[in-house]
mmCIF file of C-alpha atoms in Angstrom:
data_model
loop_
_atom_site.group_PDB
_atom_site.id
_atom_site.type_symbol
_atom_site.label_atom_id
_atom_site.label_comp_id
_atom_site.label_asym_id
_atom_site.label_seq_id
_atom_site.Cartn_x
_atom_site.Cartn_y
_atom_site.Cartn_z
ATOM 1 C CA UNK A 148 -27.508 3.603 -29.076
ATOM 2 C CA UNK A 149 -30.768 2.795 -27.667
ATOM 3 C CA UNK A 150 -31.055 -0.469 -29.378
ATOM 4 C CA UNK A 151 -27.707 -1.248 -27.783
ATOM 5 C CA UNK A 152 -28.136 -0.399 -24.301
ATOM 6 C CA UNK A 153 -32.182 -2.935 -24.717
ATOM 7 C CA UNK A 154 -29.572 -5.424 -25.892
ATOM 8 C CA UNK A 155 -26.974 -5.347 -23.439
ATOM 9 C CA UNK A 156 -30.084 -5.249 -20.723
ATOM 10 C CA UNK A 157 -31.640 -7.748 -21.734
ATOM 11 C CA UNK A 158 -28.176 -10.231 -21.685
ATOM 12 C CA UNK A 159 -27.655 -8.508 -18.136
ATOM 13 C CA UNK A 160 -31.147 -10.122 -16.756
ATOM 14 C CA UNK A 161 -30.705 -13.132 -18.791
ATOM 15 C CA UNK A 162 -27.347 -13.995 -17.010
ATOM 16 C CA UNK A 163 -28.702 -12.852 -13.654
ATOM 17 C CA UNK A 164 -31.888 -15.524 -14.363
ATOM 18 C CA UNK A 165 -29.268 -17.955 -14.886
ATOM 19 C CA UNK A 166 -27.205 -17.378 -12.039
ATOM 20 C CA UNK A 167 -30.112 -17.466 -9.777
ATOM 21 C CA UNK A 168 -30.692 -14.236 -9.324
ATOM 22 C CA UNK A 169 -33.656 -12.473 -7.787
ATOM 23 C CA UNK A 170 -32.782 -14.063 -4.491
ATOM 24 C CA UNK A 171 -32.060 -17.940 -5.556
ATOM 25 C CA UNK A 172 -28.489 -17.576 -5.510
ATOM 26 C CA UNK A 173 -27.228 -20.356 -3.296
ATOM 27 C CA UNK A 174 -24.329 -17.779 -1.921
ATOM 28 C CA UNK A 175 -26.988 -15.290 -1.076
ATOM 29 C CA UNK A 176 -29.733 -17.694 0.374
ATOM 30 C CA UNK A 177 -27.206 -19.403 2.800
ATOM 31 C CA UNK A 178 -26.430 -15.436 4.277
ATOM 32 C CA UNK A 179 -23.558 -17.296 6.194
ATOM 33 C CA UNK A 180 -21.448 -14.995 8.778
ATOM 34 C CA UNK A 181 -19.403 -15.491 11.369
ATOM 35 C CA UNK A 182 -18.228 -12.525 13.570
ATOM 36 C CA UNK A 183 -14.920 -12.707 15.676
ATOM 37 C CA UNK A 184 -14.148 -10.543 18.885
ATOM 38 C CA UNK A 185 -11.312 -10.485 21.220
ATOM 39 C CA UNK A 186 -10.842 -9.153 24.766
ATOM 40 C CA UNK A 187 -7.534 -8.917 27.607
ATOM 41 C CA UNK A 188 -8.426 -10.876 30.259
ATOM 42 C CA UNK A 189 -6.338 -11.833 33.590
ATOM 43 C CA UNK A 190 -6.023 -15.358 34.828
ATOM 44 C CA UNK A 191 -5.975 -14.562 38.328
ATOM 45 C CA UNK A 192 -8.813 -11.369 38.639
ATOM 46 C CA UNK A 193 -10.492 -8.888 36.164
ATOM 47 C CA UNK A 194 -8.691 -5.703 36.415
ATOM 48 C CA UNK A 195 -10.310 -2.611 35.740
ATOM 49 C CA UNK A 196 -9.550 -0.269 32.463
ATOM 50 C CA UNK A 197 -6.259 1.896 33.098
ATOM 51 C CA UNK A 198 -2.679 0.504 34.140
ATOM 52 C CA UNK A 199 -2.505 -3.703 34.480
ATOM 53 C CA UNK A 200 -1.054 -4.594 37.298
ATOM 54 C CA UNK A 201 0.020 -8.025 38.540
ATOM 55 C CA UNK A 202 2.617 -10.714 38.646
ATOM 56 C CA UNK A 203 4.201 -13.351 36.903
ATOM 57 C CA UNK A 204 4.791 -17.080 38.214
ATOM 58 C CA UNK A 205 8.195 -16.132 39.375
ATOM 59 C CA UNK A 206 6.873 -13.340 41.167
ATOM 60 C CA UNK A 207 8.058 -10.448 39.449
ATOM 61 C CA UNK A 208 5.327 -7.496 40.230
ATOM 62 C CA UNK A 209 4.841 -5.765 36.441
ATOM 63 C CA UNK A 210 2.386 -3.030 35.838
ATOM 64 C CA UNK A 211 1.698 -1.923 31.833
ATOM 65 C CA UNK A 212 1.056 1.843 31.333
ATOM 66 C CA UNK A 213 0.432 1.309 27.546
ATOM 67 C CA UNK A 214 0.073 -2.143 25.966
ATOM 68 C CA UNK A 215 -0.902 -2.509 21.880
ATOM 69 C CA UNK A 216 -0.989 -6.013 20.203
ATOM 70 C CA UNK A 217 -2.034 -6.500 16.376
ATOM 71 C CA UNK A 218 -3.906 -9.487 15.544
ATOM 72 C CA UNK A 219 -3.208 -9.882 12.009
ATOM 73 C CA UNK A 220 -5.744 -12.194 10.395
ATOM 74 C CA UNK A 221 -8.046 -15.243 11.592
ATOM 75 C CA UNK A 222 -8.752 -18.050 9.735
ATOM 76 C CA UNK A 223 -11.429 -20.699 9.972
ATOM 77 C CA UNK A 224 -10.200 -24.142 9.485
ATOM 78 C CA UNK A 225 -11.800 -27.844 8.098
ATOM 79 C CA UNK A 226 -8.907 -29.591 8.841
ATOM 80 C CA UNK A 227 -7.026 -29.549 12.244
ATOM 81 C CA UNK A 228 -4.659 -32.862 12.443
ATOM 82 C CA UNK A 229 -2.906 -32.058 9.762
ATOM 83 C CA UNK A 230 1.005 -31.192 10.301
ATOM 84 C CA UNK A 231 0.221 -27.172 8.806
ATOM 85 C CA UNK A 232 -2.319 -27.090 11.729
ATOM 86 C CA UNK A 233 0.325 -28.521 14.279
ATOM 87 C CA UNK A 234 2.301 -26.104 16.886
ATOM 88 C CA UNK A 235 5.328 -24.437 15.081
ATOM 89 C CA UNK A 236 8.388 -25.514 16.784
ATOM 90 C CA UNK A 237 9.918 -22.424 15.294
ATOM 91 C CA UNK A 238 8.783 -18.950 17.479
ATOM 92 C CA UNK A 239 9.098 -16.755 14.495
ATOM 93 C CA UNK A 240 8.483 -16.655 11.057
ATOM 94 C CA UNK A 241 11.456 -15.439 8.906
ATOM 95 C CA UNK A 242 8.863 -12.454 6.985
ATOM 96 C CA UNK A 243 5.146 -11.335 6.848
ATOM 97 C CA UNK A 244 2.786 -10.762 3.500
ATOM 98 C CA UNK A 245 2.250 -7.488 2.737
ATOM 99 C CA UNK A 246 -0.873 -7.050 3.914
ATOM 100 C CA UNK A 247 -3.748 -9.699 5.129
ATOM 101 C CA UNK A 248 -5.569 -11.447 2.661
ATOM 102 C CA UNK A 249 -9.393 -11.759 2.321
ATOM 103 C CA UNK A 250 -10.747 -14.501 1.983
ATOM 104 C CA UNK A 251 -14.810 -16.260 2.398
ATOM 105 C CA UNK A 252 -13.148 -18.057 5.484
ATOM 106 C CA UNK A 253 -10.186 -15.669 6.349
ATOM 107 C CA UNK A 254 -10.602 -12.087 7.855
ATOM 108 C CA UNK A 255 -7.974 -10.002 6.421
ATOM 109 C CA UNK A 256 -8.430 -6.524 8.356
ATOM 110 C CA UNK A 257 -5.864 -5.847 11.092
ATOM 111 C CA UNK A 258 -6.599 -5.032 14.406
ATOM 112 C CA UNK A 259 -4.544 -3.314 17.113
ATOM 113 C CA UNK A 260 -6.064 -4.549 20.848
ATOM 114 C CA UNK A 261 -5.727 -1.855 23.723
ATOM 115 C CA UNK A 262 -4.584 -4.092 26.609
ATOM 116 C CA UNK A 263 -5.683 -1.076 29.027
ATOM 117 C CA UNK A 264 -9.343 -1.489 28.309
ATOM 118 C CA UNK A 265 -11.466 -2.888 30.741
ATOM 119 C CA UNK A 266 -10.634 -7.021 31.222
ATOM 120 C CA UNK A 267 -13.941 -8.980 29.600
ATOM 121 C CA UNK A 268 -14.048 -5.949 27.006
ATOM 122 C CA UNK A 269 -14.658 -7.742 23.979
ATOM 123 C CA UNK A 270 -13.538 -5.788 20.853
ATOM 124 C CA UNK A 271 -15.275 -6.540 17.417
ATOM 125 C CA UNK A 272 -12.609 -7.671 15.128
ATOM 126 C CA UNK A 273 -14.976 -8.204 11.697
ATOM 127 C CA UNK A 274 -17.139 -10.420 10.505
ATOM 128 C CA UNK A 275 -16.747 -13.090 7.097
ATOM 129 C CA UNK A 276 -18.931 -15.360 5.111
ATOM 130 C CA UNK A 277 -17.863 -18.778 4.580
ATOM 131 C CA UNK A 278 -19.477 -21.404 2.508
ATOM 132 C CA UNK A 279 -21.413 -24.547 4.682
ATOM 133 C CA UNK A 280 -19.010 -26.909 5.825
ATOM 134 C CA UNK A 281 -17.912 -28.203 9.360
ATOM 135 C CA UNK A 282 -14.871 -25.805 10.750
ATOM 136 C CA UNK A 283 -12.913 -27.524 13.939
ATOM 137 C CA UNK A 284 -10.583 -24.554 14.713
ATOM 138 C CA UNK A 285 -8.749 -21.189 13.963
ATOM 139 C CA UNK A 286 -5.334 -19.754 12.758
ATOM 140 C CA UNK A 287 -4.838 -16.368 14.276
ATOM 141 C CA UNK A 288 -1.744 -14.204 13.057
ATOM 142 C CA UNK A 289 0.121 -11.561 14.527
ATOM 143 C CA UNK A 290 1.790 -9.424 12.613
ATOM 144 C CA UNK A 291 2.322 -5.393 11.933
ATOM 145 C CA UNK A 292 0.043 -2.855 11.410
ATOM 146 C CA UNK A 293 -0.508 -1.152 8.481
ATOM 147 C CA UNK A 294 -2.489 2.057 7.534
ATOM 148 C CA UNK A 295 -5.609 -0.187 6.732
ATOM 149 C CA UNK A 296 -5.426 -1.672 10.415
ATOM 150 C CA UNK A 297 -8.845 -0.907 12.891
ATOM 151 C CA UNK A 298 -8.404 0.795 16.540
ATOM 152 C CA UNK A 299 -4.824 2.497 15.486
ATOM 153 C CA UNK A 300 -4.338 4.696 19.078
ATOM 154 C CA UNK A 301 -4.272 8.332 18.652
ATOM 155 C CA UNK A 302 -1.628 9.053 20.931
ATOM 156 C CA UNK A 303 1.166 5.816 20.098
ATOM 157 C CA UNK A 304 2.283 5.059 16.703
ATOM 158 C CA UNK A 305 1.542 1.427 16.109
ATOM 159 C CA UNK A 306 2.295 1.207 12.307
ATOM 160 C CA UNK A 307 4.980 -1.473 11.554
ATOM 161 C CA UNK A 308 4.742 -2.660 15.074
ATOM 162 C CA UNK A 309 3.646 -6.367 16.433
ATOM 163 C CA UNK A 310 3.492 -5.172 20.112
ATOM 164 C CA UNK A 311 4.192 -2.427 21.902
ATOM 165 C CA UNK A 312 4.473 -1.596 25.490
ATOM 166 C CA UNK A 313 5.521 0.700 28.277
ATOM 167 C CA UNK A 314 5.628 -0.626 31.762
ATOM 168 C CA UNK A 315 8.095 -1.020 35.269
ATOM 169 C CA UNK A 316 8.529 -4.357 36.923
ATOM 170 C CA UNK A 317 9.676 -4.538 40.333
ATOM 171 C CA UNK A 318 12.568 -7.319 40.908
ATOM 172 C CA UNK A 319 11.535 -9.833 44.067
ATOM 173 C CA UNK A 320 13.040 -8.655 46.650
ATOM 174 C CA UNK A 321 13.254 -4.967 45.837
ATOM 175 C CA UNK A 322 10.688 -2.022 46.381
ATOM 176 C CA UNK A 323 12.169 0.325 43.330
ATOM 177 C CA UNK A 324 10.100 0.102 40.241
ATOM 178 C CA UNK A 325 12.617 -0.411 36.711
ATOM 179 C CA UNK A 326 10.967 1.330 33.920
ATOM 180 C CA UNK A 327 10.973 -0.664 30.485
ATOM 181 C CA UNK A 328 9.993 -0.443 27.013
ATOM 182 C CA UNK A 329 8.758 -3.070 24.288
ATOM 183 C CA UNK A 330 9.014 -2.248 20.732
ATOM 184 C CA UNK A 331 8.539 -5.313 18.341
ATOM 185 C CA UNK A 332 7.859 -5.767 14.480
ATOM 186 C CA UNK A 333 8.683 -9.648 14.425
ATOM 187 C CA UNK A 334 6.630 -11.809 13.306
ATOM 188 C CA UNK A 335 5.550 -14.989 15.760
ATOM 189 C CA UNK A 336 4.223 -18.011 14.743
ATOM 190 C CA UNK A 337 0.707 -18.335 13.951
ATOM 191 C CA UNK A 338 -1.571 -19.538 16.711
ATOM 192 C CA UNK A 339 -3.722 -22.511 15.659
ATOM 193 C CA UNK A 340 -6.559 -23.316 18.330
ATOM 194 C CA UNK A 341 -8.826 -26.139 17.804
ATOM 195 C CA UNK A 342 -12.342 -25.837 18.900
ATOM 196 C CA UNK A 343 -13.776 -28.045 21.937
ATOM 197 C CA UNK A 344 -16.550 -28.775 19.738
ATOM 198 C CA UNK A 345 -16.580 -28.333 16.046
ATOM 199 C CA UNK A 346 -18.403 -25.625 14.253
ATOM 200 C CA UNK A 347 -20.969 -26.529 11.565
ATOM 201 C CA UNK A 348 -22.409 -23.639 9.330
ATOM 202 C CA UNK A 349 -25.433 -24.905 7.265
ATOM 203 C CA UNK A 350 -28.884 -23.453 6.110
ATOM 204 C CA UNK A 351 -30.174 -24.116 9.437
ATOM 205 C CA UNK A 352 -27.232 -22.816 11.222
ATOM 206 C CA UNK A 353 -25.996 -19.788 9.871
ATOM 207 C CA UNK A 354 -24.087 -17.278 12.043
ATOM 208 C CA UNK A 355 -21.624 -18.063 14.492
ATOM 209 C CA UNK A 356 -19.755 -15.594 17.500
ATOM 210 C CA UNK A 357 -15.705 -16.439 17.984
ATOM 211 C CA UNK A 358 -14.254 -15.192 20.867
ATOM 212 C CA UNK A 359 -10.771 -14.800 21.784
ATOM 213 C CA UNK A 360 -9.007 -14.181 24.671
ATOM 214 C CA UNK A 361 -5.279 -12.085 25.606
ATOM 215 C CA UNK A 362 -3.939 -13.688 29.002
ATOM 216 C CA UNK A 363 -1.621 -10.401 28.912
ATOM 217 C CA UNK A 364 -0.809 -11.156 33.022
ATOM 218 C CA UNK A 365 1.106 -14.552 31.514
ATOM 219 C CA UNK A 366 3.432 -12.601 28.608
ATOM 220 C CA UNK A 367 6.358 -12.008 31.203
ATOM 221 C CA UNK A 368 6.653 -15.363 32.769
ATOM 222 C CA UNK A 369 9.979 -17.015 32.437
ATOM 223 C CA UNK A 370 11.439 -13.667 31.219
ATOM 224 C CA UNK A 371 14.627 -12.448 32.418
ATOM 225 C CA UNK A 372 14.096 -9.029 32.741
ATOM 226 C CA UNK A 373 17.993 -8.623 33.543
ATOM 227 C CA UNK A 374 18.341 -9.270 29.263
ATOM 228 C CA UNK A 375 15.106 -8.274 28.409
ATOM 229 C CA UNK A 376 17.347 -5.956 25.566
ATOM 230 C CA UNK A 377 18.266 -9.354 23.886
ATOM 231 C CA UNK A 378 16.868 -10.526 20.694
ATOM 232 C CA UNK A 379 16.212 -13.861 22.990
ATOM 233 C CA UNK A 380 14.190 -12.559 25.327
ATOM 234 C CA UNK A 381 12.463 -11.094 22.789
ATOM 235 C CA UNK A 382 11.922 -13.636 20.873
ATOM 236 C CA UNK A 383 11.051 -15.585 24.246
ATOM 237 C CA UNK A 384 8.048 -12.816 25.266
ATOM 238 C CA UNK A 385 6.645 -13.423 21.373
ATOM 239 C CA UNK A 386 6.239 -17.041 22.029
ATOM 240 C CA UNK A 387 4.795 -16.197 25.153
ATOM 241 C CA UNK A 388 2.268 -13.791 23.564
ATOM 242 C CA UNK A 389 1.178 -16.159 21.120
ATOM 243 C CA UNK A 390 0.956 -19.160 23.755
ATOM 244 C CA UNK A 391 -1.286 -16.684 25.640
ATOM 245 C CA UNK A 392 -3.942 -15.877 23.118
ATOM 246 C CA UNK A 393 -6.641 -18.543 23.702
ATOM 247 C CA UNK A 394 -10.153 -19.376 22.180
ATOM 248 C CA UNK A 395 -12.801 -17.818 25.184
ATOM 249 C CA UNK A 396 -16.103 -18.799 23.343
ATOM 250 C CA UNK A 397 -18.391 -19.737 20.619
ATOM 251 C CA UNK A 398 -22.090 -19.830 19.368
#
């Protein structure tokens, strides 16, 4: 038995010399990582943590009392003028994968972002490890949480949702505040954003900060809150969701 376990040692340390080990491995001495983050942020002024309120372009005054989106995956890209890297012209997907997939250049954990926190509040979504290359954009994905998904609120049940919210909008010309509620578990269309400037990950640059940023005060625009029980208003504040969620920063 003990002539065994020398022998299986020794093979160990002999596969490890000739996979670079002892700190040679080319994985290991790139120590590649890029960490993504997302905040809510208002176009017009950065509201405080607590209820959002503001208005849309038609004028419609909406305040959020709860507000949970899931950002699904992100995805680092090489090539962004392809036609899979083009806008959808389809707003939802027709079914989600069972759960996000990990990847050296995807980030498969799930995130649910609290609207309500303070605007500028950027929330640590993960971190992955690509190889070197040049990366010229993103693919974000909303989709439903699972158990596995980060920041799940205590107090709303966000499994198998997209989005959720509570809120009242006031009509223009009215003073009365209409109470409404949000429930979704569709899928929308992934959001591809191409980078201003490209990102290139080498040995001499080696970690990189995404940012993204949730222009919540722009989900309701165009929305007519008089059918907002339809599936095509809906489907209409979706595509407005995923419009909405734009690249902020990166280093």
């Amino acid at each position: 038995m003990i002539f065994k376990f020398l022998f299986i040692s020794l093979i160990f340390m002999i596969n490890l010399t000739g996979c670079g080990g002892g700190g040679s491995s080319t994985t290991i001495q790139e120590g590649i990582t890029v960490s993504f983050s997302a905040m809510p942020l208002s176009t017009t002024q950065k509201l405080p943590i607590g209820n959002k309120t503001f208005k849309t372009t038609e004028g419609v005054q909406i305040t959020l009392k709860k507000a949970f989106l899931v950002i699904w995956s992100v995805k680092l890209e090489t090539e962004c003028s392809s036609s899979n890297f083009a806008q959808w012209f389809d707003w939802l997907i027709p079914q989600a994968f069972a759960h996000a997939q990990e990847t050296p250049t995807q980030l498969g954990v799930p995130n649910v972002i609290d609207i309500l926190s303070d605007d500028g509040n950027l929330l640590k979504l993960g971190e992955i490890y690509p190889p070197p290359s040049t990366y010229c954009g993103a693919t974000v994905e909303l989709m439903k949480a699972d158990e596995d998904t980060q920041y799940l609120p205590k107090e709303t049940p966000m499994l198998n949702k997209v989005l959720y919210i509570e809120g009242d909008y006031i009509p223009i010309g009215r003073n009365e505040a209409i109470p409404f509620v949000i429930d979704l578990a569709k899928t929308p269309r992934p959001r591809n954003l191409k980078f201003p400037v490209s990102l290139l990950l080498s040995t001499t640059k080696r970690t990189a900060q995404i940012n993204f940023q949730i222009n919540y005060d722009r989900w309701f625009d165009g929305v007519d809150f008089n059918a907002l029980t339809e599936e095509t208003q809906k489907d209409f504040l979706l595509n407005n969701v995923t419009n909405f969620l734009k690249y902020q920063s990166g280093v």
